[in-house]
PDB file of C-alpha atoms in Angstrom:
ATOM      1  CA  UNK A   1       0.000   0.000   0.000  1.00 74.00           C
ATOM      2  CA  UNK A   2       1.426   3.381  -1.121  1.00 85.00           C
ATOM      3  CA  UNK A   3       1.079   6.071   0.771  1.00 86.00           C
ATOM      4  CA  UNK A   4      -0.856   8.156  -1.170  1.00 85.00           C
ATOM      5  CA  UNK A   5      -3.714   5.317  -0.808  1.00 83.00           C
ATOM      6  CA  UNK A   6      -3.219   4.802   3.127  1.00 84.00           C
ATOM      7  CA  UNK A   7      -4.180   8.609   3.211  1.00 85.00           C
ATOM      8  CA  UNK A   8      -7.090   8.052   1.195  1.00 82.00           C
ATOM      9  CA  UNK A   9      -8.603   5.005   3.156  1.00 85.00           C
ATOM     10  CA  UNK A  10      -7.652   6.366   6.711  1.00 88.00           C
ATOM     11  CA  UNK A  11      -9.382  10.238   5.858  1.00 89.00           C
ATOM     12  CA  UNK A  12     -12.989   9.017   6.366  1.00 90.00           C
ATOM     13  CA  UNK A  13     -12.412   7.623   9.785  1.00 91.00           C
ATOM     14  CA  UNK A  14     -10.446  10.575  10.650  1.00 92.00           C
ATOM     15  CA  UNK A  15     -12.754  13.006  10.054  1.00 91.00           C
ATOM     16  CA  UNK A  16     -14.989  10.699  12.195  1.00 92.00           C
ATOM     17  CA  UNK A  17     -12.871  10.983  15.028  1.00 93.00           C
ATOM     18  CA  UNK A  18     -12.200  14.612  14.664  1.00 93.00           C
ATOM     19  CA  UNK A  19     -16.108  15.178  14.597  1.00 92.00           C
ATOM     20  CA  UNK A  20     -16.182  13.116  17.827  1.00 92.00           C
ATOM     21  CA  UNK A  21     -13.816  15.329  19.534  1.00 91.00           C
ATOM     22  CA  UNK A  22     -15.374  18.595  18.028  1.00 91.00           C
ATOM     23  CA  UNK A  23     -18.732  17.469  20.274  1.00 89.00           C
ATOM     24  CA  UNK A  24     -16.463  19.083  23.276  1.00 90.00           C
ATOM     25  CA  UNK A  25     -16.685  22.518  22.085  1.00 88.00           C
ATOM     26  CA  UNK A  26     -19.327  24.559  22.818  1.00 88.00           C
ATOM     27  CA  UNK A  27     -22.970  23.926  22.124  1.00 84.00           C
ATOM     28  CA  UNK A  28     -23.160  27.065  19.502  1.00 82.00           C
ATOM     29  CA  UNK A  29     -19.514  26.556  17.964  1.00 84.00           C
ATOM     30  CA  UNK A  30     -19.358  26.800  14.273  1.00 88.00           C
ATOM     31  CA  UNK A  31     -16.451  24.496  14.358  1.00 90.00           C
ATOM     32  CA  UNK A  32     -18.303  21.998  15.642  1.00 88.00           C
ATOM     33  CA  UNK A  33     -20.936  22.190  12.951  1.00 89.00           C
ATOM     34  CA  UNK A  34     -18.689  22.170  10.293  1.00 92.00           C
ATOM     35  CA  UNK A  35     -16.828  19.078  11.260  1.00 90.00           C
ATOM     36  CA  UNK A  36     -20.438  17.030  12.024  1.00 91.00           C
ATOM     37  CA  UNK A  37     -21.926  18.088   8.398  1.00 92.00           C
ATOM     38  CA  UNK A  38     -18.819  17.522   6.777  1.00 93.00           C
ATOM     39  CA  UNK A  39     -18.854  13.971   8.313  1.00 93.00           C
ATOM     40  CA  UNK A  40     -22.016  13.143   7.993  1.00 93.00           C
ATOM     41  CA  UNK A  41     -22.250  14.105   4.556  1.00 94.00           C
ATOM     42  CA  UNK A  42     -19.108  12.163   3.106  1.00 93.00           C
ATOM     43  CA  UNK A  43     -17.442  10.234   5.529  1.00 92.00           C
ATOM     44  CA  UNK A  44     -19.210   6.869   5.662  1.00 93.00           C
ATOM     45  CA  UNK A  45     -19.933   7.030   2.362  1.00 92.00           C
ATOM     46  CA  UNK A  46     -16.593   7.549   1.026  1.00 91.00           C
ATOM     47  CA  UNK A  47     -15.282   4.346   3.153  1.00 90.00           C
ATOM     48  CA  UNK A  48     -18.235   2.452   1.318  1.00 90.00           C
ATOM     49  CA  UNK A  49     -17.436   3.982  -2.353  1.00 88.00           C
ATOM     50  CA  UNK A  50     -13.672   3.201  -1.507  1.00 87.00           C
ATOM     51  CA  UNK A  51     -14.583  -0.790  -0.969  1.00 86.00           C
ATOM     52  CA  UNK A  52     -16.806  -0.876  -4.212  1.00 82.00           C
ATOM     53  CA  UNK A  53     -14.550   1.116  -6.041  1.00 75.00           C
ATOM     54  CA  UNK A  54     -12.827  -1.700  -8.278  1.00 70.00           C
ATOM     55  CA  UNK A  55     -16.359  -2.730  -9.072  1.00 70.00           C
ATOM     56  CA  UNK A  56     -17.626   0.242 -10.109  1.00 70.00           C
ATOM     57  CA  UNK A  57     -14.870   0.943 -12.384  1.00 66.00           C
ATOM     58  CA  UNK A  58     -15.358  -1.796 -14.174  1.00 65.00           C
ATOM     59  CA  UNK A  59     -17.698  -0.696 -17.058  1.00 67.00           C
ATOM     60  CA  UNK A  60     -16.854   2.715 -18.325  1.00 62.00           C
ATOM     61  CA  UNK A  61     -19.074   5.314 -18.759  1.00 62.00           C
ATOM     62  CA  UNK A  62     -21.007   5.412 -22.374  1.00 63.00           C
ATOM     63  CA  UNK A  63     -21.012   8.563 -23.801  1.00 58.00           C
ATOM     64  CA  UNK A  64     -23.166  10.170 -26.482  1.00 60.00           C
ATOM     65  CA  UNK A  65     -22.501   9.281 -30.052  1.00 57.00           C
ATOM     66  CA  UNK A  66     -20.611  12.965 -31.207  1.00 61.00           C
ATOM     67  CA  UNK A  67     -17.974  13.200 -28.613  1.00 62.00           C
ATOM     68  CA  UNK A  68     -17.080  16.640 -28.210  1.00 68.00           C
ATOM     69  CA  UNK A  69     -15.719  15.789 -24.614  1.00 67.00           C
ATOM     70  CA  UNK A  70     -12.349  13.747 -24.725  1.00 68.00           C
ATOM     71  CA  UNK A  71     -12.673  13.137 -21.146  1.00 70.00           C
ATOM     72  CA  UNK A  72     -16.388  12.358 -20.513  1.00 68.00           C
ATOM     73  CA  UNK A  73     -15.625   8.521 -19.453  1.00 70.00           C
ATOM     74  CA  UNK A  74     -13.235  10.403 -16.033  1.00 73.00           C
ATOM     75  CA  UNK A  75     -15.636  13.110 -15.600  1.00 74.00           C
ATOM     76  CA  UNK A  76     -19.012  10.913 -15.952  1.00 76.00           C
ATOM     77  CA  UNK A  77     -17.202   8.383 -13.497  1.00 79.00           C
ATOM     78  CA  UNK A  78     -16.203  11.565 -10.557  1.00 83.00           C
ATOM     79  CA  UNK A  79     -19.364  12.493 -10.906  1.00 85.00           C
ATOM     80  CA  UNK A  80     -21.107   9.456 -10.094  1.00 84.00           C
ATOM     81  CA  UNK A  81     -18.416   8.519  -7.408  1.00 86.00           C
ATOM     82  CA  UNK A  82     -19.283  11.948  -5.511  1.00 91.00           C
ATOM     83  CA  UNK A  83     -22.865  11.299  -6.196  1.00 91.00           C
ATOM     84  CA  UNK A  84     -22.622   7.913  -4.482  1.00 90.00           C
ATOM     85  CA  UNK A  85     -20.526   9.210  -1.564  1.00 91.00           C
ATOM     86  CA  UNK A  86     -23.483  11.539  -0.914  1.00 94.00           C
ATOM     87  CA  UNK A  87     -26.264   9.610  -0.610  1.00 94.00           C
ATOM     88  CA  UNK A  88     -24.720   6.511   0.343  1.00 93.00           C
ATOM     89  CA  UNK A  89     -23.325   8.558   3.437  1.00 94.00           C
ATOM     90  CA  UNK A  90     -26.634  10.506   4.003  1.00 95.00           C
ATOM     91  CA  UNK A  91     -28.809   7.046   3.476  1.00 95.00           C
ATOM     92  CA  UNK A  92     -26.117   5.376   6.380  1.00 94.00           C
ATOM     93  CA  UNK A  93     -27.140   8.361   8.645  1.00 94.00           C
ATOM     94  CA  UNK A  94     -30.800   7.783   8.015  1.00 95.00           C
ATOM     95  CA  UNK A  95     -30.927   4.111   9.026  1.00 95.00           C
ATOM     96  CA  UNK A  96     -28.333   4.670  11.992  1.00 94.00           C
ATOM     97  CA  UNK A  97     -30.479   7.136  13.139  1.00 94.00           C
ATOM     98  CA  UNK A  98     -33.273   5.857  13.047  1.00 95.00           C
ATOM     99  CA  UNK A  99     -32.704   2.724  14.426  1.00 95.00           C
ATOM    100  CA  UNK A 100     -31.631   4.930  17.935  1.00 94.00           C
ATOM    101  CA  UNK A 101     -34.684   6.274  17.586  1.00 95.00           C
ATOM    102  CA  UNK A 102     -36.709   3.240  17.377  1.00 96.00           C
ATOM    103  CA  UNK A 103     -35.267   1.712  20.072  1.00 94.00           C
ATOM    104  CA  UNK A 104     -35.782   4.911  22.207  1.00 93.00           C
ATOM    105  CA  UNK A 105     -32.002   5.664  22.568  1.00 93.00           C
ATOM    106  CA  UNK A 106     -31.249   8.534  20.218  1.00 91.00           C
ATOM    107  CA  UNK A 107     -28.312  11.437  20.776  1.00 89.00           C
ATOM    108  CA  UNK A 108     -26.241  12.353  18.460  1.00 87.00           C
ATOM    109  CA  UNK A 109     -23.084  11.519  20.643  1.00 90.00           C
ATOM    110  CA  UNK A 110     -24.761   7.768  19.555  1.00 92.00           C
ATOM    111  CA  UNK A 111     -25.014   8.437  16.271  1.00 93.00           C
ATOM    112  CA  UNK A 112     -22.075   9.532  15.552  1.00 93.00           C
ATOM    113  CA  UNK A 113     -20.190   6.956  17.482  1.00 94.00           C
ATOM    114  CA  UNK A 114     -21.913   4.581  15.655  1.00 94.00           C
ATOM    115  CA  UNK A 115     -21.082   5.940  12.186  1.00 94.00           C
ATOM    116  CA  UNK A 116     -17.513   6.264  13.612  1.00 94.00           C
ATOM    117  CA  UNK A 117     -17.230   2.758  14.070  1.00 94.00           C
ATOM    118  CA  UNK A 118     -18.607   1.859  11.395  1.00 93.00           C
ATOM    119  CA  UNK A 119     -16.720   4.014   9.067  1.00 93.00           C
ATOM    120  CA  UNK A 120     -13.283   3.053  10.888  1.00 93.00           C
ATOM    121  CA  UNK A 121     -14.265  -0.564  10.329  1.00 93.00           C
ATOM    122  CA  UNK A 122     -15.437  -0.182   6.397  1.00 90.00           C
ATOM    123  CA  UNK A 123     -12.006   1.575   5.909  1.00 88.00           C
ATOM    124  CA  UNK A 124      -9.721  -1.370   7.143  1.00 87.00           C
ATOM    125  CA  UNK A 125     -11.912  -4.255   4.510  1.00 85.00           C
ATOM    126  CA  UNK A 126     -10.238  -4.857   1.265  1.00 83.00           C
ATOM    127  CA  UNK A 127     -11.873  -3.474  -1.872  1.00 78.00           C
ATOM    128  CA  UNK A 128     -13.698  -5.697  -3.915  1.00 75.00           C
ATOM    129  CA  UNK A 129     -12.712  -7.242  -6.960  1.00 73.00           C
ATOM    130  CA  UNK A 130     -14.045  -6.630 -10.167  1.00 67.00           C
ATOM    131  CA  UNK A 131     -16.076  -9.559 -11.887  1.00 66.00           C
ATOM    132  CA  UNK A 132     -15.052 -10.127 -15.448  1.00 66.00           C
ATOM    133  CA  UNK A 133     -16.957  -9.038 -18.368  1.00 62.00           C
ATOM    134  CA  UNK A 134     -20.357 -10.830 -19.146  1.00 63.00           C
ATOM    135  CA  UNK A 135     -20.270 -12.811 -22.723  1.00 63.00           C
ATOM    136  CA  UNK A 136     -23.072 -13.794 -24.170  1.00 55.00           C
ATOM    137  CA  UNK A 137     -23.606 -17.919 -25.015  1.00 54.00           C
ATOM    138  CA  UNK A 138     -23.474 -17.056 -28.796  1.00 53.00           C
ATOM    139  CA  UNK A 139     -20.171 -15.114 -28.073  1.00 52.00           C
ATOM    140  CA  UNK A 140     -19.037 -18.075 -26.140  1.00 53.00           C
ATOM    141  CA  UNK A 141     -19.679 -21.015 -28.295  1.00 56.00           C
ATOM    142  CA  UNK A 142     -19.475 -18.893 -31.762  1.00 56.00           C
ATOM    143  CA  UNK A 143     -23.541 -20.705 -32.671  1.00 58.00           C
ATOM    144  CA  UNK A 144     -25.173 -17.825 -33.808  1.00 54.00           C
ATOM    145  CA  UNK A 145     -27.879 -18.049 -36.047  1.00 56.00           C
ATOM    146  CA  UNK A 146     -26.858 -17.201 -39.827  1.00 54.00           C
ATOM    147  CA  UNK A 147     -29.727 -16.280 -42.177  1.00 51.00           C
TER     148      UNK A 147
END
Protein backbone atom coordinates (compact mmCIF):
# COMPACT_ATOMS: atom_id res chain seq x y z
CA UNK A 1 0.00 0.00 0.00
CA UNK A 2 1.43 3.38 -1.12
CA UNK A 3 1.08 6.07 0.77
CA UNK A 4 -0.86 8.16 -1.17
CA UNK A 5 -3.71 5.32 -0.81
CA UNK A 6 -3.22 4.80 3.13
CA UNK A 7 -4.18 8.61 3.21
CA UNK A 8 -7.09 8.05 1.20
CA UNK A 9 -8.60 5.01 3.16
CA UNK A 10 -7.65 6.37 6.71
CA UNK A 11 -9.38 10.24 5.86
CA UNK A 12 -12.99 9.02 6.37
CA UNK A 13 -12.41 7.62 9.78
CA UNK A 14 -10.45 10.58 10.65
CA UNK A 15 -12.75 13.01 10.05
CA UNK A 16 -14.99 10.70 12.20
CA UNK A 17 -12.87 10.98 15.03
CA UNK A 18 -12.20 14.61 14.66
CA UNK A 19 -16.11 15.18 14.60
CA UNK A 20 -16.18 13.12 17.83
CA UNK A 21 -13.82 15.33 19.53
CA UNK A 22 -15.37 18.60 18.03
CA UNK A 23 -18.73 17.47 20.27
CA UNK A 24 -16.46 19.08 23.28
CA UNK A 25 -16.68 22.52 22.08
CA UNK A 26 -19.33 24.56 22.82
CA UNK A 27 -22.97 23.93 22.12
CA UNK A 28 -23.16 27.06 19.50
CA UNK A 29 -19.51 26.56 17.96
CA UNK A 30 -19.36 26.80 14.27
CA UNK A 31 -16.45 24.50 14.36
CA UNK A 32 -18.30 22.00 15.64
CA UNK A 33 -20.94 22.19 12.95
CA UNK A 34 -18.69 22.17 10.29
CA UNK A 35 -16.83 19.08 11.26
CA UNK A 36 -20.44 17.03 12.02
CA UNK A 37 -21.93 18.09 8.40
CA UNK A 38 -18.82 17.52 6.78
CA UNK A 39 -18.85 13.97 8.31
CA UNK A 40 -22.02 13.14 7.99
CA UNK A 41 -22.25 14.11 4.56
CA UNK A 42 -19.11 12.16 3.11
CA UNK A 43 -17.44 10.23 5.53
CA UNK A 44 -19.21 6.87 5.66
CA UNK A 45 -19.93 7.03 2.36
CA UNK A 46 -16.59 7.55 1.03
CA UNK A 47 -15.28 4.35 3.15
CA UNK A 48 -18.23 2.45 1.32
CA UNK A 49 -17.44 3.98 -2.35
CA UNK A 50 -13.67 3.20 -1.51
CA UNK A 51 -14.58 -0.79 -0.97
CA UNK A 52 -16.81 -0.88 -4.21
CA UNK A 53 -14.55 1.12 -6.04
CA UNK A 54 -12.83 -1.70 -8.28
CA UNK A 55 -16.36 -2.73 -9.07
CA UNK A 56 -17.63 0.24 -10.11
CA UNK A 57 -14.87 0.94 -12.38
CA UNK A 58 -15.36 -1.80 -14.17
CA UNK A 59 -17.70 -0.70 -17.06
CA UNK A 60 -16.85 2.72 -18.32
CA UNK A 61 -19.07 5.31 -18.76
CA UNK A 62 -21.01 5.41 -22.37
CA UNK A 63 -21.01 8.56 -23.80
CA UNK A 64 -23.17 10.17 -26.48
CA UNK A 65 -22.50 9.28 -30.05
CA UNK A 66 -20.61 12.97 -31.21
CA UNK A 67 -17.97 13.20 -28.61
CA UNK A 68 -17.08 16.64 -28.21
CA UNK A 69 -15.72 15.79 -24.61
CA UNK A 70 -12.35 13.75 -24.72
CA UNK A 71 -12.67 13.14 -21.15
CA UNK A 72 -16.39 12.36 -20.51
CA UNK A 73 -15.62 8.52 -19.45
CA UNK A 74 -13.23 10.40 -16.03
CA UNK A 75 -15.64 13.11 -15.60
CA UNK A 76 -19.01 10.91 -15.95
CA UNK A 77 -17.20 8.38 -13.50
CA UNK A 78 -16.20 11.56 -10.56
CA UNK A 79 -19.36 12.49 -10.91
CA UNK A 80 -21.11 9.46 -10.09
CA UNK A 81 -18.42 8.52 -7.41
CA UNK A 82 -19.28 11.95 -5.51
CA UNK A 83 -22.87 11.30 -6.20
CA UNK A 84 -22.62 7.91 -4.48
CA UNK A 85 -20.53 9.21 -1.56
CA UNK A 86 -23.48 11.54 -0.91
CA UNK A 87 -26.26 9.61 -0.61
CA UNK A 88 -24.72 6.51 0.34
CA UNK A 89 -23.32 8.56 3.44
CA UNK A 90 -26.63 10.51 4.00
CA UNK A 91 -28.81 7.05 3.48
CA UNK A 92 -26.12 5.38 6.38
CA UNK A 93 -27.14 8.36 8.64
CA UNK A 94 -30.80 7.78 8.01
CA UNK A 95 -30.93 4.11 9.03
CA UNK A 96 -28.33 4.67 11.99
CA UNK A 97 -30.48 7.14 13.14
CA UNK A 98 -33.27 5.86 13.05
CA UNK A 99 -32.70 2.72 14.43
CA UNK A 100 -31.63 4.93 17.93
CA UNK A 101 -34.68 6.27 17.59
CA UNK A 102 -36.71 3.24 17.38
CA UNK A 103 -35.27 1.71 20.07
CA UNK A 104 -35.78 4.91 22.21
CA UNK A 105 -32.00 5.66 22.57
CA UNK A 106 -31.25 8.53 20.22
CA UNK A 107 -28.31 11.44 20.78
CA UNK A 108 -26.24 12.35 18.46
CA UNK A 109 -23.08 11.52 20.64
CA UNK A 110 -24.76 7.77 19.56
CA UNK A 111 -25.01 8.44 16.27
CA UNK A 112 -22.07 9.53 15.55
CA UNK A 113 -20.19 6.96 17.48
CA UNK A 114 -21.91 4.58 15.65
CA UNK A 115 -21.08 5.94 12.19
CA UNK A 116 -17.51 6.26 13.61
CA UNK A 117 -17.23 2.76 14.07
CA UNK A 118 -18.61 1.86 11.39
CA UNK A 119 -16.72 4.01 9.07
CA UNK A 120 -13.28 3.05 10.89
CA UNK A 121 -14.26 -0.56 10.33
CA UNK A 122 -15.44 -0.18 6.40
CA UNK A 123 -12.01 1.57 5.91
CA UNK A 124 -9.72 -1.37 7.14
CA UNK A 125 -11.91 -4.26 4.51
CA UNK A 126 -10.24 -4.86 1.27
CA UNK A 127 -11.87 -3.47 -1.87
CA UNK A 128 -13.70 -5.70 -3.91
CA UNK A 129 -12.71 -7.24 -6.96
CA UNK A 130 -14.04 -6.63 -10.17
CA UNK A 131 -16.08 -9.56 -11.89
CA UNK A 132 -15.05 -10.13 -15.45
CA UNK A 133 -16.96 -9.04 -18.37
CA UNK A 134 -20.36 -10.83 -19.15
CA UNK A 135 -20.27 -12.81 -22.72
CA UNK A 136 -23.07 -13.79 -24.17
CA UNK A 137 -23.61 -17.92 -25.02
CA UNK A 138 -23.47 -17.06 -28.80
CA UNK A 139 -20.17 -15.11 -28.07
CA UNK A 140 -19.04 -18.08 -26.14
CA UNK A 141 -19.68 -21.02 -28.29
CA UNK A 142 -19.48 -18.89 -31.76
CA UNK A 143 -23.54 -20.71 -32.67
CA UNK A 144 -25.17 -17.83 -33.81
CA UNK A 145 -27.88 -18.05 -36.05
CA UNK A 146 -26.86 -17.20 -39.83
CA UNK A 147 -29.73 -16.28 -42.18
Amino acid sequence: MTPQELVVRTLPPFGGWLALSALALPDGSGLRGVAMVAFLAVGPGAALVRICGPALGARPAEGPVERRDPAFERHSDLLERLMLIVFLSVAVVLIDATVFIATHAFSAQRVLLTLTLLTTIAAFCPPLRASPPRTSTRARTGKGTAL
